[in-house]
Short mmCIF file of C-alpha atoms in Angstrom, two decimals:
data_model
loop_
_atom_site.label_atom_id
_atom_site.label_comp_id
_atom_site.label_asym_id
_atom_site.label_seq_id
_atom_site.Cartn_x
_atom_site.Cartn_y
_atom_site.Cartn_z
CA UNK Y 794 72.31 54.26 -55.86
CA UNK Y 795 74.75 51.88 -56.79
CA UNK Y 796 72.94 47.92 -56.61
CA UNK Y 797 74.90 44.63 -58.05
CA UNK Y 798 72.90 42.54 -60.09
CA UNK Y 799 73.15 38.88 -60.79
CA UNK Y 800 70.81 38.32 -63.64
CA UNK Y 801 70.26 36.62 -66.73
CA UNK Y 802 70.19 38.64 -69.73
CA UNK Y 803 66.33 38.55 -69.93
CA UNK Y 804 65.96 39.47 -66.21
CA UNK Y 805 68.70 42.25 -66.83
CA UNK Y 806 66.81 43.88 -69.79
CA UNK Y 807 63.79 43.55 -67.45
CA UNK Y 808 65.07 45.25 -64.31
CA UNK Y 809 66.63 48.10 -66.86
CA UNK Y 810 63.39 49.04 -68.07
CA UNK Y 811 61.94 51.59 -66.00
CA UNK Y 812 64.73 52.64 -63.05
CA UNK Y 813 66.41 55.81 -63.52
CA UNK Y 814 68.00 56.31 -59.80
CA UNK Y 815 69.77 53.63 -59.77
CA UNK Y 816 73.19 52.74 -61.16
CA UNK Y 817 73.18 48.76 -61.60
CA UNK Y 818 76.41 47.12 -61.79
CA UNK Y 819 76.39 43.54 -63.49
CA UNK Y 820 77.79 40.93 -61.23
CA UNK Y 821 79.14 37.84 -62.86
CA UNK Y 822 78.57 35.83 -59.39
CA UNK Y 823 77.93 36.76 -55.67
CA UNK Y 824 81.34 35.31 -54.47
CA UNK Y 825 83.37 38.32 -56.21
CA UNK Y 826 80.98 40.73 -54.82
CA UNK Y 827 81.81 44.59 -55.30
CA UNK Y 828 81.66 46.39 -51.88
CA UNK Y 829 80.95 49.74 -53.73
CA UNK Y 830 77.24 48.96 -53.83
CA UNK Y 831 74.63 49.70 -51.30
CA UNK Y 832 72.71 46.57 -52.16
CA UNK Y 833 72.34 43.13 -54.16
CA UNK Y 834 69.60 41.55 -56.57
CA UNK Y 835 70.42 38.39 -57.06
CA UNK Y 836 67.90 37.25 -59.64
CA UNK Y 837 69.07 34.00 -60.92
CA UNK Y 838 66.30 31.18 -59.87
CA UNK Y 839 66.57 29.52 -57.03
CA UNK Y 840 69.99 29.55 -56.50
CA UNK Y 841 71.65 28.89 -53.12
CA UNK Y 842 74.10 31.76 -52.03
CA UNK Y 843 76.65 32.55 -49.28
CA UNK Y 844 74.73 35.20 -47.94
CA UNK Y 845 77.13 35.60 -44.76
CA UNK Y 846 79.55 37.37 -47.04
CA UNK Y 847 77.80 40.79 -46.54
CA UNK Y 848 75.66 42.92 -44.57
CA UNK Y 849 73.96 44.83 -46.88
CA UNK Y 850 70.52 44.42 -47.96
CA UNK Y 851 70.51 41.18 -50.33
CA UNK Y 852 66.87 41.09 -52.39
CA UNK Y 853 66.80 37.19 -54.03
CA UNK Y 854 64.40 35.95 -56.64
CA UNK Y 855 62.98 33.06 -54.84
CA UNK Y 856 59.46 32.37 -55.14
CA UNK Y 857 59.40 28.63 -54.09
CA UNK Y 858 61.92 28.48 -51.38
CA UNK Y 859 61.41 30.63 -48.22
CA UNK Y 860 63.98 32.56 -45.99
CA UNK Y 861 63.17 30.17 -43.48
CA UNK Y 862 64.11 27.10 -45.48
CA UNK Y 863 67.30 28.81 -46.66
CA UNK Y 864 68.23 29.83 -43.17
CA UNK Y 865 68.82 33.29 -44.21
CA UNK Y 866 69.76 36.08 -42.21
CA UNK Y 867 67.76 39.43 -41.70
CA UNK Y 868 69.61 41.35 -44.19
CA UNK Y 869 68.05 38.84 -47.10
CA UNK Y 870 64.68 39.39 -48.74
CA UNK Y 871 62.53 37.47 -51.17
CA UNK Y 872 60.90 38.59 -54.35
CA UNK Y 873 58.91 37.09 -57.03
CA UNK Y 874 61.68 37.62 -60.01
CA UNK Y 875 59.78 35.31 -62.47
CA UNK Y 876 59.57 36.75 -65.93
CA UNK Y 877 57.09 39.46 -66.26
CA UNK Y 878 56.94 40.53 -62.84
CA UNK Y 879 60.21 42.53 -62.20
CA UNK Y 880 59.11 45.41 -64.54
CA UNK Y 881 56.17 46.15 -62.44
CA UNK Y 882 55.81 49.10 -60.32
CA UNK Y 883 54.65 46.90 -57.27
CA UNK Y 884 56.85 43.74 -55.76
CA UNK Y 885 55.94 41.37 -53.20
CA UNK Y 886 58.74 41.10 -50.50
CA UNK Y 887 59.24 38.58 -47.67
CA UNK Y 888 61.71 39.50 -44.84
CA UNK Y 889 62.28 42.09 -42.20
CA UNK Y 890 61.61 45.34 -43.66
CA UNK Y 891 63.81 48.03 -42.12
CA UNK Y 892 65.33 51.23 -43.04
CA UNK Y 893 68.16 50.03 -45.54
CA UNK Y 894 66.00 48.12 -47.53
CA UNK Y 895 63.22 50.66 -47.92
CA UNK Y 896 65.67 52.92 -49.22
CA UNK Y 897 66.74 50.50 -51.89
CA UNK Y 898 63.22 49.74 -52.84
CA UNK Y 899 62.68 53.42 -53.21
CA UNK Y 900 65.74 53.99 -55.19
CA UNK Y 901 64.32 51.07 -57.36
CA UNK Y 902 61.15 53.21 -57.61
CA UNK Y 903 59.28 49.93 -56.37
CA UNK Y 904 55.86 49.90 -53.83
CA UNK Y 905 56.55 46.98 -51.69
CA UNK Y 906 53.73 44.77 -50.34
CA UNK Y 907 55.20 42.99 -47.41
CA UNK Y 908 53.76 39.04 -47.03
CA UNK Y 909 54.73 36.25 -44.80
CA UNK Y 910 57.47 34.15 -45.67
CA UNK Y 911 55.53 31.59 -47.74
CA UNK Y 912 56.02 29.85 -51.04
CA UNK Y 913 54.46 31.88 -54.14
CA UNK Y 914 53.69 35.02 -52.31
CA UNK Y 915 50.13 35.88 -53.82
CA UNK Y 916 50.54 36.80 -57.46
CA UNK Y 917 52.66 33.71 -57.97
CA UNK Y 918 50.22 31.67 -56.57
CA UNK Y 919 47.47 33.08 -58.46
CA UNK Y 920 49.06 33.07 -62.03
CA UNK Y 921 50.10 29.44 -61.29
CA UNK Y 922 46.65 28.18 -60.45
CA UNK Y 923 45.49 30.01 -63.76
CA UNK Y 924 47.92 28.23 -65.69
CA UNK Y 925 47.07 25.20 -63.90
CA UNK Y 926 43.68 25.25 -64.73
CA UNK Y 927 44.05 26.07 -68.31
CA UNK Y 928 46.10 22.91 -68.66
CA UNK Y 929 43.00 20.76 -67.20
CA UNK Y 930 40.65 22.56 -69.78
CA UNK Y 931 43.74 21.48 -72.57
CA UNK Y 932 43.39 18.18 -70.94
CA UNK Y 933 39.79 17.93 -71.19
CA UNK Y 934 39.62 19.18 -74.89
CA UNK Y 935 37.78 22.14 -74.05
CA UNK Y 936 40.01 24.36 -76.46
CA UNK Y 937 43.40 24.83 -77.89
CA UNK Y 938 45.87 26.44 -76.18
CA UNK Y 939 45.72 29.72 -78.84
CA UNK Y 940 41.69 29.71 -78.01
CA UNK Y 941 42.20 29.56 -74.04
CA UNK Y 942 45.07 32.58 -74.25
CA UNK Y 943 42.94 34.76 -76.72
CA UNK Y 944 40.01 34.22 -74.15
CA UNK Y 945 41.39 34.84 -71.21
CA UNK Y 946 43.14 37.95 -72.49
CA UNK Y 947 39.84 39.30 -73.75
CA UNK Y 948 37.66 38.14 -71.11
CA UNK Y 949 40.00 39.42 -68.24
CA UNK Y 950 42.34 41.87 -69.65
CA UNK Y 951 45.38 39.96 -68.92
CA UNK Y 952 48.66 41.00 -70.44
CA UNK Y 953 49.12 37.30 -71.39
CA UNK Y 954 47.26 34.21 -71.78
CA UNK Y 955 47.93 31.29 -69.25
CA UNK Y 956 49.92 29.30 -72.17
CA UNK Y 957 51.73 32.42 -73.00
CA UNK Y 958 52.62 33.42 -69.08
CA UNK Y 959 53.65 29.33 -68.78
CA UNK Y 960 56.14 29.87 -71.78
CA UNK Y 961 57.53 33.41 -70.47
CA UNK Y 962 58.02 32.24 -66.45
CA UNK Y 963 58.73 28.43 -67.37
CA UNK Y 964 56.61 25.36 -67.04
CA UNK Y 965 59.23 23.54 -64.93
CA UNK Y 966 58.69 27.01 -62.37
CA UNK Y 967 55.24 26.72 -62.38
CA UNK Y 968 55.16 22.76 -61.66
CA UNK Y 969 57.53 23.47 -58.84
CA UNK Y 970 55.66 25.68 -57.19
CA UNK Y 971 52.35 23.84 -57.51
CA UNK Y 972 54.04 20.90 -56.17
CA UNK Y 973 55.21 22.42 -53.23
CA UNK Y 974 51.83 23.93 -52.30
CA UNK Y 975 50.19 20.56 -53.25
CA UNK Y 976 52.17 19.05 -50.30
CA UNK Y 977 49.84 21.25 -48.04
CA UNK Y 978 46.66 21.68 -50.02
CA UNK Y 979 45.58 19.11 -52.79
CA UNK Y 980 43.77 22.25 -54.66
CA UNK Y 981 47.46 23.08 -55.79
CA UNK Y 982 47.86 19.35 -57.88
CA UNK Y 983 49.94 19.89 -60.87
CA UNK Y 984 47.63 19.14 -64.22
CA UNK Y 985 49.25 15.99 -66.01
CA UNK Y 986 50.02 18.02 -69.25
CA UNK Y 987 51.76 20.73 -67.16
CA UNK Y 988 54.21 18.30 -65.60
CA UNK Y 989 54.59 17.02 -68.91
CA UNK Y 990 55.35 20.55 -70.09
CA UNK Y 991 57.81 21.05 -67.32
CA UNK Y 992 59.84 17.71 -67.60
CA UNK Y 993 60.26 18.39 -71.55
#
């Protein structure tokens, strides 16, 4: 299987870690697409695309913006392509799951969890809230970033502490998701220090 991939260097490295049944073709843009691929994996963060140029499956990294908001056609699917999430064996997916895209995910060696077309999926919402709570703890001077990271890793066996996650994903992305979610539910209001980290 051949899949066209539009990705930054970190995403390219992460997507190439575990897959063996796929020949990835790295694209420099989605305008000059290659027709000899079976699907497209567009990982650059929250980019705008002209999806109508192909009817093949298009899998996009869009954690905050939904398919409905993009007015995306049925051949487009959302995933959480934040750093640290692509290497996993299971991907959260939104979109109309059909045989063609199931074949693509099988080729990628990914089990999929089909979720409603809502901002943040599940894992990004949970991680964003953990990071936000860590920033609230920092604001309250409960502990240092390093100590909070160590405590979370030792106490929960997470691969990263909340501030390590924030550095890996990007505070701006975390803030953007929380800000959008907070429009419907005030529990998601971002911490002041997270906002400051996002706007640096």
